[in-house]
Amino acid sequence: MPTVNVASGDITAIAADAIVVNLFEVVTSPAGGTGAVDRALDGAISSLIADGDIKGKSGEITLIHAFGKLPAKRVIVAGLGKQSSFGLDEVRSLSGNVARYLRRHGIRRAATLAHGAGIGGLDTEAAAQAIAEGTMLGHYAFRKYRSSANGDQPEKELDELTIVEHDPAKLDALRSGVATGALLADCAILVRDMVNEPANVMNPAKMAEIAANVAREVGLDITVLGREEMMTHGMGALLAVAQGSANEPRLIVLEHHGDPSDPSNNIAIVGKGVTFDTGGVSLKQAAGMWEMKSDMGGGASVIGAMRAIGRLKPKINVFGVIPAVENMPSGTAQRPGDIVRAMSGKTIEVDNTDAEGRLILADAISYIKQAKKANRVVDIATLTGAIIVALGHVTTGVMGRSQPLIDAVLAASKATGEKMWQLPLHDEYKEQNRSDWADVKNTGGRPAGSITAALFIGEFTDGVEWAHLDIAGTAMSEKERGWIAKGATGVPMRTLVRLVRDLSKS
Ligand code: BES
Ligand code: MN
Ligand code: ZN
């Protein structure tokens, strides 16, 4: 993993394998640090611009050899896109693209301008944070199980990216932004590693073990409930999902006591931790089923967020809750038509054993309400295929019953670049979850499947402010793009941390 540093000085004086400069679209003569590099190169950048070979478009990366005119071997010109649509998202994304470009070219040590912090007009600290996040997250690849026996080349990695700044007044802000960005990227990488890990390794006990390591590392309290304690608490819905698997369930609770004098200043983040979702007896089809190793992505994002929260210590009490189970078909598995009693006392008709996420979240939410008097709950779940139909692989669906909390989630997502959009929870949809035999049914049919799933969870959120994030489309990516790598994305860990920090101030 590359480290990102800050150094004071002039980028034209830096000896590195490459220096990275930038350019807005349709700028004819480069200014600032890019201008200085252009002059040192006897106008090479401006003549490439004049010839139309460099346009400054977003995503455009051009490599120029310095041929001894600079201490650095190569100059990389990264396009910033149009100045009118420029922002932190472009900086994060560009940094990810550049990190992979550098790796592909075997560049180990590079220096860069603080994209956006100069002519771009962005806040210096925020720009540095975005560079660190984009670089570390874009460079990430899950290579743990690939060996040279596979014919893979032992690829050179980017070791170090130094942000070079000539204005000494900006150094402190740059350093602090890089520190925050590196911490968040590091925690998002923990999330990605957990999600990419196959389900023969990442089972409920393993999730609890990782959570315990995180708790020890950053100083959080941890409680882990097993099957016996779940029975004592009457968690019939969570236990029903778990009963088909030989891997025992765990209910993991991490606690950050950031405001001990005011216990009511709290929030619970509750993440679905289905370590593999076969569908149970309502078995999924074989094609693509391997992706269901990512069905604990919500839970992993909560563990990653709690790690960052433990380090950043916001003045608010935070409970990270992860119901961790495996959804398997077996002789002990639950059946369609089974009726179970949730911890809240409500009875549930299990119409489809593949709608298991909402069952485990129901009991996890009831537990944290009762055990810790949580008064705000945000749940995060790879909950429905329907959210992929609605929003594709770009945008997380946000629903809930507290508009202020939803607005806070959406505002946090704007700051982190993890795109989110709200869907409505109109009462009219509720009748789809009605059961002939029990208080509620765990499926609502095909129409508005993400909304009826959310409304089911809403049956267990009485008395708390509640928001729900459906990340079924955004927890994994088929391709790399900007700060997103192939496989697990780490979404929405950074948004959860931002939300908690924002709430701790207001
Ligand atoms: N884990 C799945 C949802 C999912 C689908 C996540 C695709 C990631 C990618 C969830 O448990 C599920 O199976 N949902 C069902 C619900 C249905 C049976 C009501 C679905 O969406 O089909
Ligand atoms: Mn399922
Ligand atoms: Zn699932």
Short mmCIF file of C-alpha atoms and ligand atoms in Angstrom, two decimals:
data_model
loop_
_atom_site.label_atom_id
_atom_site.label_comp_id
_atom_site.label_asym_id
_atom_site.label_seq_id
_atom_site.Cartn_x
_atom_site.Cartn_y
_atom_site.Cartn_z
CA MET A 1 0.00 0.00 0.00
CA PRO A 2 1.43 3.42 -0.93
CA THR A 3 2.14 5.94 1.80
CA VAL A 4 1.19 9.55 1.12
CA ASN A 5 3.46 12.31 2.49
CA VAL A 6 3.67 16.07 2.40
CA ALA A 7 6.87 17.97 1.66
CA SER A 8 7.70 21.64 1.42
CA GLY A 9 9.44 22.77 -1.74
CA ASP A 10 9.29 23.30 -5.47
CA ILE A 11 7.99 20.42 -7.59
CA THR A 12 10.52 21.25 -10.34
CA ALA A 13 13.33 20.46 -7.87
CA ILE A 14 12.07 17.02 -6.82
CA ALA A 15 14.00 13.90 -7.78
CA ALA A 16 11.41 11.14 -8.13
CA ASP A 17 10.54 8.42 -10.63
CA ALA A 18 7.73 10.71 -11.74
CA ILE A 19 6.09 14.02 -10.86
CA VAL A 20 2.36 14.44 -11.36
CA VAL A 21 1.04 17.83 -12.47
CA ASN A 22 -2.47 18.81 -13.57
CA LEU A 23 -4.46 20.81 -16.05
CA PHE A 24 -8.04 22.01 -16.47
CA GLU A 25 -9.83 21.25 -19.71
CA VAL A 26 -9.30 23.81 -22.51
CA VAL A 27 -6.57 25.69 -20.69
CA THR A 28 -4.09 26.86 -23.30
CA SER A 29 -1.19 27.92 -21.11
CA PRO A 30 -0.59 25.99 -17.90
CA ALA A 31 -0.22 28.06 -14.72
CA GLY A 32 1.05 27.43 -11.18
CA GLY A 33 3.18 24.36 -10.57
CA THR A 34 2.24 22.90 -13.95
CA GLY A 35 3.42 26.14 -15.60
CA ALA A 36 6.76 25.94 -13.80
CA VAL A 37 7.24 22.33 -14.96
CA ASP A 38 6.25 23.37 -18.50
CA ARG A 39 8.95 26.10 -18.51
CA ALA A 40 11.55 23.63 -17.24
CA LEU A 41 10.56 21.32 -20.11
CA ASP A 42 11.02 24.20 -22.59
CA GLY A 43 7.28 24.38 -23.23
CA ALA A 44 6.69 20.66 -23.91
CA ILE A 45 3.33 20.66 -22.11
CA SER A 46 2.07 23.80 -23.90
CA SER A 47 3.06 22.46 -27.28
CA LEU A 48 1.27 19.15 -26.60
CA ILE A 49 -1.76 21.25 -25.67
CA ALA A 50 -1.39 23.33 -28.84
CA ASP A 51 -1.22 20.14 -30.92
CA GLY A 52 -4.35 18.80 -29.24
CA ASP A 53 -2.52 15.83 -27.67
CA ILE A 54 -3.30 17.06 -24.16
CA LYS A 55 -6.80 18.42 -23.54
CA GLY A 56 -7.06 18.37 -19.75
CA LYS A 57 -10.16 16.17 -19.92
CA SER A 58 -11.20 14.30 -16.80
CA GLY A 59 -9.56 10.84 -16.85
CA GLU A 60 -6.85 11.89 -19.33
CA ILE A 61 -3.31 10.96 -18.25
CA THR A 62 -0.24 11.80 -20.37
CA LEU A 63 3.33 10.70 -19.69
CA ILE A 64 6.24 12.86 -20.84
CA HIS A 65 9.91 12.02 -20.36
CA ALA A 66 11.92 14.84 -18.78
CA PHE A 67 15.15 13.94 -20.64
CA GLY A 68 17.31 15.47 -17.92
CA LYS A 69 15.56 18.84 -17.93
CA LEU A 70 14.21 18.10 -14.45
CA PRO A 71 15.59 16.01 -11.57
CA ALA A 72 12.51 13.77 -11.99
CA LYS A 73 12.58 11.16 -14.75
CA ARG A 74 9.02 11.56 -15.97
CA VAL A 75 6.23 14.12 -15.90
CA ILE A 76 2.65 12.91 -15.76
CA VAL A 77 -0.04 15.40 -16.75
CA ALA A 78 -3.43 14.52 -15.29
CA GLY A 79 -6.59 16.17 -16.66
CA LEU A 80 -8.85 17.87 -14.11
CA GLY A 81 -11.84 18.21 -16.46
CA LYS A 82 -13.89 21.39 -16.76
CA GLN A 83 -13.29 23.90 -14.00
CA SER A 84 -17.06 24.44 -13.70
CA SER A 85 -17.69 20.81 -12.66
CA PHE A 86 -14.51 20.40 -10.60
CA GLY A 87 -14.66 19.30 -6.96
CA LEU A 88 -13.36 16.87 -4.38
CA ASP A 89 -14.94 13.91 -6.21
CA GLU A 90 -12.74 14.67 -9.25
CA VAL A 91 -9.64 14.89 -7.03
CA ARG A 92 -10.40 11.54 -5.35
CA SER A 93 -11.16 9.89 -8.65
CA LEU A 94 -8.15 11.35 -10.48
CA SER A 95 -5.87 10.26 -7.63
CA GLY A 96 -7.16 6.69 -7.94
CA ASN A 97 -6.65 6.65 -11.70
CA VAL A 98 -3.15 8.11 -11.34
CA ALA A 99 -2.20 5.56 -8.64
CA ARG A 100 -3.05 2.65 -10.97
CA TYR A 101 -1.30 4.40 -13.88
CA LEU A 102 1.87 4.75 -11.79
CA ARG A 103 1.72 1.10 -10.74
CA ARG A 104 1.26 -0.03 -14.35
CA HIS A 105 4.37 1.96 -15.31
CA GLY A 106 6.40 0.43 -12.50
CA ILE A 107 6.81 3.77 -10.71
CA ARG A 108 7.62 3.35 -7.03
CA ARG A 109 8.24 6.92 -5.89
CA ALA A 110 6.21 9.83 -7.22
CA ALA A 111 5.59 13.44 -6.25
CA THR A 112 2.48 15.46 -7.02
CA LEU A 113 0.95 18.88 -6.83
CA ALA A 114 -1.92 19.27 -4.35
CA HIS A 115 -4.62 18.88 -7.02
CA GLY A 116 -7.41 21.34 -6.42
CA ALA A 117 -5.78 23.15 -3.49
CA GLY A 118 -4.29 25.86 -5.75
CA ILE A 119 -6.09 27.19 -8.82
CA GLY A 120 -8.89 24.67 -8.20
CA GLY A 121 -10.03 26.72 -5.22
CA LEU A 122 -10.83 23.75 -2.98
CA ASP A 123 -10.25 23.69 0.74
CA THR A 124 -6.61 22.67 1.20
CA GLU A 125 -7.20 20.11 3.94
CA ALA A 126 -10.16 18.50 2.12
CA ALA A 127 -8.15 18.31 -1.13
CA ALA A 128 -5.26 16.57 0.64
CA GLN A 129 -7.68 14.12 2.27
CA ALA A 130 -9.19 13.33 -1.13
CA ILE A 131 -5.72 12.74 -2.64
CA ALA A 132 -4.78 10.32 0.15
CA GLU A 133 -8.11 8.46 -0.07
CA GLY A 134 -8.08 8.28 -3.86
CA THR A 135 -4.47 7.14 -4.05
CA MET A 136 -4.70 4.40 -1.42
CA LEU A 137 -8.15 3.15 -2.44
CA GLY A 138 -7.47 3.29 -6.19
CA HIS A 139 -4.21 1.39 -5.79
CA TYR A 140 -5.86 -1.40 -3.77
CA ALA A 141 -6.14 -4.90 -5.18
CA PHE A 142 -7.08 -8.14 -3.40
CA ARG A 143 -4.05 -10.26 -4.27
CA LYS A 144 -3.83 -12.36 -1.12
CA TYR A 145 -4.42 -15.68 -2.85
CA ARG A 146 -2.59 -15.00 -6.14
CA SER A 147 0.90 -16.43 -6.37
CA SER A 148 3.56 -16.52 -9.08
CA ALA A 149 2.47 -20.13 -9.66
CA ASN A 150 -0.44 -18.47 -11.45
CA GLY A 151 1.90 -16.91 -13.99
CA ASP A 152 1.37 -13.48 -12.39
CA GLN A 153 4.27 -11.08 -12.66
CA PRO A 154 5.39 -9.86 -9.23
CA GLU A 155 4.03 -6.42 -10.03
CA LYS A 156 5.89 -3.32 -8.84
CA GLU A 157 3.82 -1.31 -6.40
CA LEU A 158 3.64 2.41 -5.83
CA ASP A 159 5.46 2.85 -2.51
CA GLU A 160 5.26 6.57 -1.92
CA LEU A 161 3.42 9.62 -3.18
CA THR A 162 4.64 12.99 -1.88
CA ILE A 163 2.47 16.07 -2.12
CA VAL A 164 4.89 18.94 -2.76
CA GLU A 165 3.77 22.41 -1.68
CA HIS A 166 5.67 25.67 -2.18
CA ASP A 167 3.45 27.74 0.18
CA PRO A 168 4.57 26.99 3.77
CA ALA A 169 1.25 28.35 5.11
CA LYS A 170 -0.57 25.39 3.58
CA LEU A 171 1.61 22.59 5.00
CA ASP A 172 -0.27 22.03 8.26
CA ALA A 173 -3.63 21.75 6.49
CA LEU A 174 -2.14 19.37 3.93
CA ARG A 175 -0.61 17.16 6.63
CA SER A 176 -3.81 17.00 8.62
CA GLY A 177 -5.87 16.20 5.49
CA VAL A 178 -3.48 13.43 4.52
CA ALA A 179 -3.63 11.94 8.03
CA THR A 180 -7.45 11.82 7.96
CA GLY A 181 -7.54 10.48 4.40
CA ALA A 182 -4.97 7.78 5.14
CA LEU A 183 -6.88 6.64 8.25
CA LEU A 184 -10.19 6.45 6.37
CA ALA A 185 -8.63 4.66 3.41
CA ASP A 186 -6.94 2.20 5.75
CA CYS A 187 -10.27 1.43 7.43
CA ALA A 188 -12.03 1.13 4.04
CA ILE A 189 -9.34 -1.34 3.02
CA LEU A 190 -10.10 -3.41 6.12
CA VAL A 191 -13.73 -3.45 4.94
CA ARG A 192 -12.69 -4.46 1.40
CA ASP A 193 -10.39 -7.21 2.66
CA MET A 194 -13.19 -8.66 4.79
CA VAL A 195 -15.71 -8.54 1.93
CA ASN A 196 -13.31 -9.98 -0.67
CA GLU A 197 -12.36 -12.84 1.64
CA PRO A 198 -14.28 -15.99 0.65
CA ALA A 199 -16.97 -17.38 2.94
CA ASN A 200 -14.95 -20.48 3.88
CA VAL A 201 -12.72 -18.05 5.79
CA MET A 202 -15.04 -15.14 6.61
CA ASN A 203 -17.64 -16.83 8.81
CA PRO A 204 -19.48 -15.30 11.80
CA ALA A 205 -16.77 -16.32 14.30
CA LYS A 206 -14.10 -14.77 12.06
CA MET A 207 -16.04 -11.50 11.87
CA ALA A 208 -16.24 -11.46 15.66
CA GLU A 209 -12.50 -12.16 15.91
CA ILE A 210 -11.70 -9.23 13.60
CA ALA A 211 -14.07 -6.97 15.54
CA ALA A 212 -12.33 -7.98 18.78
CA ASN A 213 -8.93 -7.14 17.27
CA VAL A 214 -10.23 -3.75 16.15
CA ALA A 215 -11.70 -3.12 19.61
CA ARG A 216 -8.37 -3.88 21.26
CA GLU A 217 -6.42 -1.82 18.74
CA VAL A 218 -8.44 1.42 18.99
CA GLY A 219 -9.96 1.09 22.45
CA LEU A 220 -13.61 0.16 21.96
CA ASP A 221 -15.80 -1.99 24.21
CA ILE A 222 -16.98 -5.22 22.64
CA THR A 223 -19.71 -7.74 23.46
CA VAL A 224 -20.27 -10.87 21.40
CA LEU A 225 -23.46 -12.89 21.81
CA GLY A 226 -23.63 -16.55 20.74
CA ARG A 227 -26.60 -18.84 20.12
CA GLU A 228 -27.36 -19.37 23.83
CA GLU A 229 -27.58 -15.65 24.62
CA MET A 230 -29.69 -15.10 21.51
CA MET A 231 -32.11 -17.70 22.80
CA THR A 232 -32.22 -15.99 26.20
CA HIS A 233 -33.12 -12.71 24.47
CA GLY A 234 -35.79 -14.39 22.34
CA MET A 235 -34.16 -13.51 19.03
CA GLY A 236 -36.34 -15.88 17.04
CA ALA A 237 -35.80 -14.18 13.68
CA LEU A 238 -32.00 -14.08 13.87
CA LEU A 239 -31.89 -17.67 15.17
CA ALA A 240 -34.20 -18.89 12.41
CA VAL A 241 -31.77 -17.73 9.73
CA ALA A 242 -28.80 -19.17 11.62
CA GLN A 243 -30.34 -22.60 12.26
CA GLY A 244 -29.45 -24.00 8.84
CA SER A 245 -25.72 -23.49 9.19
CA ALA A 246 -23.00 -25.44 10.98
CA ASN A 247 -21.29 -22.08 11.57
CA GLU A 248 -22.66 -20.59 14.79
CA PRO A 249 -24.11 -17.08 14.65
CA ARG A 250 -22.65 -14.08 16.47
CA LEU A 251 -24.17 -10.77 17.44
CA ILE A 252 -21.28 -8.33 17.67
CA VAL A 253 -21.61 -5.02 19.51
CA LEU A 254 -18.76 -2.47 19.45
CA GLU A 255 -19.06 0.66 21.60
CA HIS A 256 -17.42 4.05 21.45
CA HIS A 257 -18.18 6.13 24.56
CA GLY A 258 -17.50 9.56 23.15
CA ASP A 259 -19.96 11.44 25.39
CA PRO A 260 -20.24 9.48 28.65
CA SER A 261 -21.89 12.38 30.51
CA ASP A 262 -24.85 12.31 28.09
CA PRO A 263 -25.80 8.68 27.30
CA SER A 264 -28.74 9.86 25.15
CA ASN A 265 -26.33 11.48 22.68
CA ASN A 266 -25.98 8.26 20.76
CA ILE A 267 -26.37 6.48 17.44
CA ALA A 268 -26.34 2.80 16.48
CA ILE A 269 -24.98 1.68 13.12
CA VAL A 270 -26.28 -1.80 12.38
CA GLY A 271 -24.75 -3.78 9.49
CA LYS A 272 -26.05 -6.97 7.86
CA GLY A 273 -23.45 -9.69 8.32
CA VAL A 274 -24.61 -12.65 6.23
CA THR A 275 -21.25 -14.30 5.62
CA PHE A 276 -22.79 -16.33 2.79
CA ASP A 277 -26.28 -16.16 1.38
CA THR A 278 -27.28 -19.30 -0.50
CA GLY A 279 -30.91 -18.23 -0.18
CA GLY A 280 -31.50 -21.13 2.22
CA VAL A 281 -34.22 -23.60 1.21
CA SER A 282 -35.48 -20.90 -1.20
CA LEU A 283 -32.17 -21.57 -2.92
CA LYS A 284 -30.57 -19.04 -5.26
CA GLN A 285 -29.53 -20.06 -8.78
CA ALA A 286 -25.92 -21.18 -9.20
CA ALA A 287 -24.78 -18.51 -11.68
CA GLY A 288 -23.19 -15.65 -9.78
CA MET A 289 -23.93 -17.13 -6.37
CA TRP A 290 -20.27 -16.68 -5.36
CA GLU A 291 -20.97 -12.95 -5.07
CA MET A 292 -23.01 -13.71 -1.96
CA LYS A 293 -19.74 -13.87 -0.04
CA SER A 294 -20.21 -10.08 -0.02
CA ASP A 295 -23.51 -10.28 1.86
CA MET A 296 -21.69 -9.24 5.03
CA GLY A 297 -20.64 -5.95 3.41
CA GLY A 298 -22.89 -3.88 5.67
CA GLY A 299 -21.43 -5.53 8.77
CA ALA A 300 -17.87 -5.10 7.50
CA SER A 301 -18.53 -1.40 6.84
CA VAL A 302 -19.67 -1.04 10.45
CA ILE A 303 -16.47 -2.68 11.78
CA GLY A 304 -14.36 -0.42 9.54
CA ALA A 305 -16.30 2.67 10.59
CA MET A 306 -15.96 1.79 14.28
CA ARG A 307 -12.21 1.47 13.83
CA ALA A 308 -12.03 5.00 12.39
CA ILE A 309 -14.40 6.29 15.10
CA GLY A 310 -12.22 4.72 17.80
CA ARG A 311 -9.28 6.68 16.42
CA LEU A 312 -11.03 9.98 15.70
CA LYS A 313 -12.96 9.94 19.03
CA PRO A 314 -15.98 12.13 18.13
CA LYS A 315 -18.02 13.45 21.09
CA ILE A 316 -20.97 11.09 20.65
CA ASN A 317 -21.71 7.55 21.82
CA VAL A 318 -21.67 5.07 18.95
CA PHE A 319 -22.79 1.45 18.91
CA GLY A 320 -21.63 -0.70 16.02
CA VAL A 321 -23.91 -3.73 15.74
CA ILE A 322 -23.33 -6.71 13.44
CA PRO A 323 -25.63 -9.72 13.34
CA ALA A 324 -23.35 -12.31 11.69
CA VAL A 325 -24.89 -15.52 10.30
CA GLU A 326 -24.65 -17.86 7.36
CA ASN A 327 -27.82 -18.56 5.34
CA MET A 328 -27.67 -22.25 4.34
CA PRO A 329 -30.13 -24.93 3.24
CA SER A 330 -29.91 -28.05 5.38
CA GLY A 331 -31.92 -30.52 7.42
CA THR A 332 -32.03 -27.98 10.22
CA ALA A 333 -32.79 -24.95 8.04
CA GLN A 334 -35.98 -22.94 8.33
CA ARG A 335 -38.69 -23.54 5.71
CA PRO A 336 -40.93 -21.22 3.71
CA GLY A 337 -44.14 -20.86 5.68
CA ASP A 338 -42.42 -21.09 9.06
CA ILE A 339 -43.66 -18.55 11.57
CA VAL A 340 -41.07 -17.15 13.98
CA ARG A 341 -41.31 -14.73 16.89
CA ALA A 342 -38.87 -11.82 16.78
CA MET A 343 -37.31 -10.32 19.92
CA SER A 344 -39.82 -7.45 19.75
CA GLY A 345 -42.65 -9.98 20.16
CA LYS A 346 -43.93 -9.60 16.58
CA THR A 347 -44.53 -12.81 14.66
CA ILE A 348 -43.11 -13.17 11.14
CA GLU A 349 -44.23 -15.46 8.34
CA VAL A 350 -41.07 -16.55 6.52
CA ASP A 351 -42.49 -16.55 3.01
CA ASN A 352 -39.03 -16.80 1.42
CA THR A 353 -35.88 -17.89 3.26
CA ASP A 354 -33.84 -15.75 0.85
CA ALA A 355 -35.28 -12.61 2.45
CA GLU A 356 -33.01 -13.29 5.45
CA GLY A 357 -31.30 -9.91 5.85
CA ARG A 358 -34.40 -8.17 7.13
CA LEU A 359 -34.94 -11.00 9.66
CA ILE A 360 -31.52 -10.66 11.28
CA LEU A 361 -31.67 -6.84 11.22
CA ALA A 362 -35.04 -6.90 12.98
CA ASP A 363 -33.56 -8.61 16.05
CA ALA A 364 -30.29 -6.68 15.98
CA ILE A 365 -32.23 -3.41 16.06
CA SER A 366 -34.54 -4.61 18.84
CA TYR A 367 -31.50 -5.65 20.84
CA ILE A 368 -29.60 -2.37 20.58
CA LYS A 369 -32.77 -0.41 21.38
CA GLN A 370 -33.32 -2.46 24.51
CA ALA A 371 -29.75 -3.10 25.69
CA LYS A 372 -28.23 0.34 25.04
CA LYS A 373 -31.23 2.68 24.72
CA ALA A 374 -30.16 3.66 21.23
CA ASN A 375 -32.27 6.53 19.96
CA ARG A 376 -30.91 6.79 16.42
CA VAL A 377 -30.42 3.75 14.18
CA VAL A 378 -28.82 3.60 10.75
CA ASP A 379 -28.85 0.13 9.23
CA ILE A 380 -26.66 -0.86 6.29
CA ALA A 381 -27.44 -3.94 4.24
CA THR A 382 -26.87 -5.69 0.93
CA LEU A 383 -30.61 -6.17 1.15
CA THR A 384 -32.33 -6.42 -2.24
CA GLY A 385 -31.68 -7.25 -5.88
CA ALA A 386 -34.42 -4.70 -6.56
CA ILE A 387 -32.14 -1.81 -5.57
CA ILE A 388 -29.82 -2.84 -8.42
CA VAL A 389 -32.77 -2.64 -10.83
CA ALA A 390 -33.62 0.83 -9.50
CA LEU A 391 -30.18 2.43 -9.03
CA GLY A 392 -27.66 0.10 -10.68
CA HIS A 393 -24.14 -0.19 -9.31
CA VAL A 394 -23.61 3.54 -8.87
CA THR A 395 -25.94 4.68 -6.12
CA THR A 396 -26.88 3.42 -2.66
CA GLY A 397 -30.60 3.56 -1.85
CA VAL A 398 -31.53 5.50 1.29
CA MET A 399 -34.87 5.07 3.04
CA GLY A 400 -36.19 5.64 6.53
CA ARG A 401 -38.64 7.32 8.85
CA SER A 402 -36.56 10.27 10.07
CA GLN A 403 -36.09 12.89 7.38
CA PRO A 404 -33.50 14.82 9.46
CA LEU A 405 -31.40 11.65 9.83
CA ILE A 406 -31.84 10.80 6.13
CA ASP A 407 -30.79 14.36 5.21
CA ALA A 408 -27.71 13.97 7.41
CA VAL A 409 -26.85 10.69 5.64
CA LEU A 410 -27.29 12.29 2.21
CA ALA A 411 -25.16 15.30 3.20
CA ALA A 412 -22.42 12.98 4.49
CA SER A 413 -22.53 10.99 1.25
CA LYS A 414 -22.06 14.17 -0.79
CA ALA A 415 -18.88 14.89 1.15
CA THR A 416 -17.41 11.40 0.71
CA GLY A 417 -18.37 10.82 -2.93
CA GLU A 418 -20.24 7.61 -2.04
CA LYS A 419 -23.36 8.36 -4.09
CA MET A 420 -26.77 7.95 -2.44
CA TRP A 421 -30.39 8.68 -3.31
CA GLN A 422 -33.58 8.57 -1.29
CA LEU A 423 -36.58 6.33 -2.10
CA PRO A 424 -40.01 6.91 -0.52
CA LEU A 425 -41.60 4.80 2.22
CA HIS A 426 -45.24 5.64 1.55
CA ASP A 427 -47.72 3.79 3.75
CA GLU A 428 -49.49 2.39 0.68
CA TYR A 429 -46.60 -0.05 0.16
CA LYS A 430 -47.06 -1.57 3.63
CA GLU A 431 -49.96 -3.80 2.63
CA GLN A 432 -47.58 -5.85 0.47
CA ASN A 433 -45.94 -7.14 3.67
CA ARG A 434 -49.26 -8.21 5.19
CA SER A 435 -49.48 -11.88 6.21
CA ASP A 436 -52.58 -14.04 6.50
CA TRP A 437 -51.01 -15.99 9.37
CA ALA A 438 -48.62 -13.75 11.28
CA ASP A 439 -48.14 -10.06 12.17
CA VAL A 440 -45.96 -9.48 9.12
CA LYS A 441 -44.50 -11.37 6.14
CA ASN A 442 -40.85 -11.21 5.13
CA THR A 443 -41.55 -10.58 1.43
CA GLY A 444 -43.58 -7.96 -0.36
CA GLY A 445 -43.60 -9.25 -3.94
CA ARG A 446 -41.80 -7.85 -6.97
CA PRO A 447 -43.07 -4.26 -7.14
CA ALA A 448 -40.91 -1.81 -5.15
CA GLY A 449 -38.94 -4.67 -3.59
CA SER A 450 -36.40 -2.38 -1.91
CA ILE A 451 -39.12 -0.27 -0.34
CA THR A 452 -41.10 -3.20 1.06
CA ALA A 453 -37.85 -4.66 2.45
CA ALA A 454 -37.14 -1.35 4.18
CA LEU A 455 -40.72 -1.18 5.47
CA PHE A 456 -40.28 -4.63 7.00
CA ILE A 457 -37.25 -3.34 8.94
CA GLY A 458 -39.33 -0.28 9.83
CA GLU A 459 -41.67 -2.61 11.75
CA PHE A 460 -38.88 -2.92 14.34
CA THR A 461 -37.75 0.72 14.66
CA ASP A 462 -40.51 2.17 16.83
CA GLY A 463 -39.25 4.89 19.15
CA VAL A 464 -35.99 5.62 17.33
CA GLU A 465 -34.94 7.90 14.51
CA TRP A 466 -34.18 5.52 11.68
CA ALA A 467 -32.47 5.49 8.29
CA HIS A 468 -31.73 2.47 6.08
CA LEU A 469 -29.03 2.09 3.41
CA ASP A 470 -29.46 -0.62 0.75
CA ILE A 471 -25.96 -1.28 -0.61
CA ALA A 472 -26.72 -4.43 -2.66
CA GLY A 473 -25.63 -2.59 -5.82
CA THR A 474 -22.68 -0.65 -4.40
CA ALA A 475 -20.79 -2.98 -2.04
CA MET A 476 -19.05 -4.68 -4.98
CA SER A 477 -17.79 -3.43 -8.33
CA GLU A 478 -17.09 -5.41 -11.50
CA LYS A 479 -14.46 -2.94 -12.64
CA GLU A 480 -12.01 -0.38 -11.33
CA ARG A 481 -12.86 3.28 -11.76
CA GLY A 482 -11.36 6.24 -9.88
CA TRP A 483 -11.05 5.33 -6.20
CA ILE A 484 -13.13 2.15 -6.76
CA ALA A 485 -11.24 -1.12 -7.19
CA LYS A 486 -12.47 -4.41 -8.64
CA GLY A 487 -14.37 -6.42 -6.05
CA ALA A 488 -15.36 -4.87 -2.72
CA THR A 489 -15.69 -1.07 -2.68
CA GLY A 490 -15.76 -0.42 1.08
CA VAL A 491 -19.01 1.55 0.62
CA PRO A 492 -20.46 3.13 2.76
CA MET A 493 -17.83 3.10 5.49
CA ARG A 494 -16.51 6.61 4.87
CA THR A 495 -20.05 8.02 4.81
CA LEU A 496 -20.84 6.37 8.17
CA VAL A 497 -17.80 7.99 9.77
CA ARG A 498 -18.65 11.36 8.24
CA LEU A 499 -22.25 11.06 9.46
CA VAL A 500 -21.15 10.28 13.02
CA ARG A 501 -18.67 13.18 13.03
CA ASP A 502 -21.29 15.57 11.62
CA LEU A 503 -23.84 14.51 14.26
CA SER A 504 -21.26 14.91 17.02
CA LYS A 505 -20.91 18.60 16.15
CA SER A 506 -24.59 19.48 15.89
N1 BES B 1 -28.40 -10.69 -0.28
C1 BES B 1 -29.55 -10.64 -1.11
C2 BES B 1 -29.65 -9.36 -1.93
C3 BES B 1 -28.57 -9.12 -2.96
C4 BES B 1 -28.81 -9.41 -4.30
C5 BES B 1 -27.35 -8.58 -2.61
C6 BES B 1 -27.83 -9.18 -5.24
C7 BES B 1 -26.36 -8.35 -3.56
C8 BES B 1 -26.60 -8.64 -4.88
C9 BES B 1 -30.80 -10.74 -0.25
O1 BES B 1 -30.68 -11.51 0.90
C10 BES B 1 -31.86 -11.39 -1.10
O2 BES B 1 -31.69 -12.53 -1.43
N2 BES B 1 -32.92 -10.66 -1.38
C11 BES B 1 -34.00 -11.18 -2.16
C12 BES B 1 -35.31 -10.84 -1.47
C13 BES B 1 -36.51 -11.51 -2.06
C14 BES B 1 -36.46 -12.99 -1.81
C15 BES B 1 -37.75 -10.91 -1.45
C16 BES B 1 -33.94 -10.53 -3.55
O3 BES B 1 -33.61 -9.35 -3.63
O4 BES B 1 -34.18 -11.22 -4.52
MN MN B 2 -31.05 -13.57 0.55
ZN ZN B 3 -28.79 -11.66 1.69
#
